[in-house]
Tab-separated table of C-alpha atoms in Angstrom:
chain	number	residue	atom	x	y	z
A	1	MET	CA	101.162	132.341	111.090
A	2	ASP	CA	104.804	131.517	111.442
A	3	ILE	CA	106.272	129.322	108.680
A	4	ALA	CA	107.860	126.955	111.207
A	5	LYS	CA	104.544	126.449	113.036
A	6	MET	CA	102.745	125.857	109.747
A	7	SER	CA	105.370	123.319	108.697
A	8	ILE	CA	105.031	121.443	111.989
A	9	ALA	CA	101.237	121.436	111.719
A	10	LEU	CA	101.352	120.074	108.157
A	11	ASN	CA	103.826	117.359	109.137
A	12	GLN	CA	101.676	116.326	112.092
A	13	ALA	CA	98.628	116.107	109.832
A	14	GLN	CA	100.584	113.953	107.389
A	15	VAL	CA	101.746	111.605	110.164
A	16	GLN	CA	98.180	111.294	111.466
A	17	GLN	CA	96.923	110.469	107.980
A	18	GLN	CA	99.643	107.832	107.475
A	19	ALA	CA	98.839	106.253	110.837
A	20	SER	CA	95.146	106.191	109.997
A	21	LEU	CA	95.794	104.517	106.641
A	22	SER	CA	98.087	101.984	108.288
A	23	VAL	CA	95.425	101.021	110.829
A	24	MET	CA	92.792	100.816	108.090
A	25	LYS	CA	95.017	98.475	106.034
A	26	MET	CA	95.558	96.246	109.061
A	27	VAL	CA	91.798	96.046	109.671
A	28	MET	CA	91.122	95.260	106.009
A	29	ASP	CA	93.755	92.512	106.005
A	30	LYS	CA	92.250	91.026	109.157
A	31	GLY	CA	88.805	91.098	107.527
A	32	LYS	CA	90.121	89.313	104.434
A	33	VAL	CA	91.677	86.591	106.577
A	34	GLN	CA	88.449	86.120	108.522
A	35	ALA	CA	86.369	86.010	105.323
A	36	ASN	CA	88.691	83.422	103.790
A	37	ASP	CA	88.574	81.321	106.953
A	38	MET	CA	84.770	81.481	106.977
A	39	LEU	CA	84.550	80.472	103.315
A	40	GLU	CA	86.942	77.607	103.961
A	41	MET	CA	84.832	76.395	106.878
A	42	MET	CA	81.646	76.626	104.807
A	43	GLY	CA	83.289	74.647	102.026
A	44	GLU	CA	84.239	71.901	104.450
A	45	GLY	CA	80.661	71.746	105.712
A	46	ALA	CA	79.340	71.166	102.205
A	47	ALA	CA	81.665	68.186	101.776
A	48	VAL	CA	80.183	66.392	104.800
A	49	PRO	CA	77.769	63.698	103.613
A	50	THR	CA	74.208	64.283	104.783
A	51	ALA	CA	72.782	61.023	103.467
A	52	ASN	CA	72.055	59.439	106.845
A	53	HIS	CA	68.346	59.662	105.989
A	54	PRO	CA	68.134	60.378	102.238
A	55	HIS	CA	64.363	59.812	102.191
A	56	LEU	CA	63.700	62.696	104.611
A	57	GLY	CA	63.070	66.208	103.313
A	58	GLY	CA	62.301	65.227	99.734
A	59	LYS	CA	58.572	66.046	99.930
A	60	ILE	CA	56.653	68.977	101.381
A	61	ASP	CA	52.996	68.701	102.427
A	62	ILE	CA	51.266	72.017	101.677
A	63	GLN	CA	47.603	71.061	102.063
A	64	ALA	CA	45.482	73.726	103.695
């Protein structure tokens, strides 16, 4: 194999690998943002008072 062709092939492989890593980092960052947003929304839901009927749901009837 010619040295010039081998050099070009190695450089192309390196560029492809860098592009792949860049896309993977973008996807991971997007996933972190979505996870943080979901956790924030869940935290807000827990702060909502659910005491409209505090007497409901306190007992379970498990007679057969």
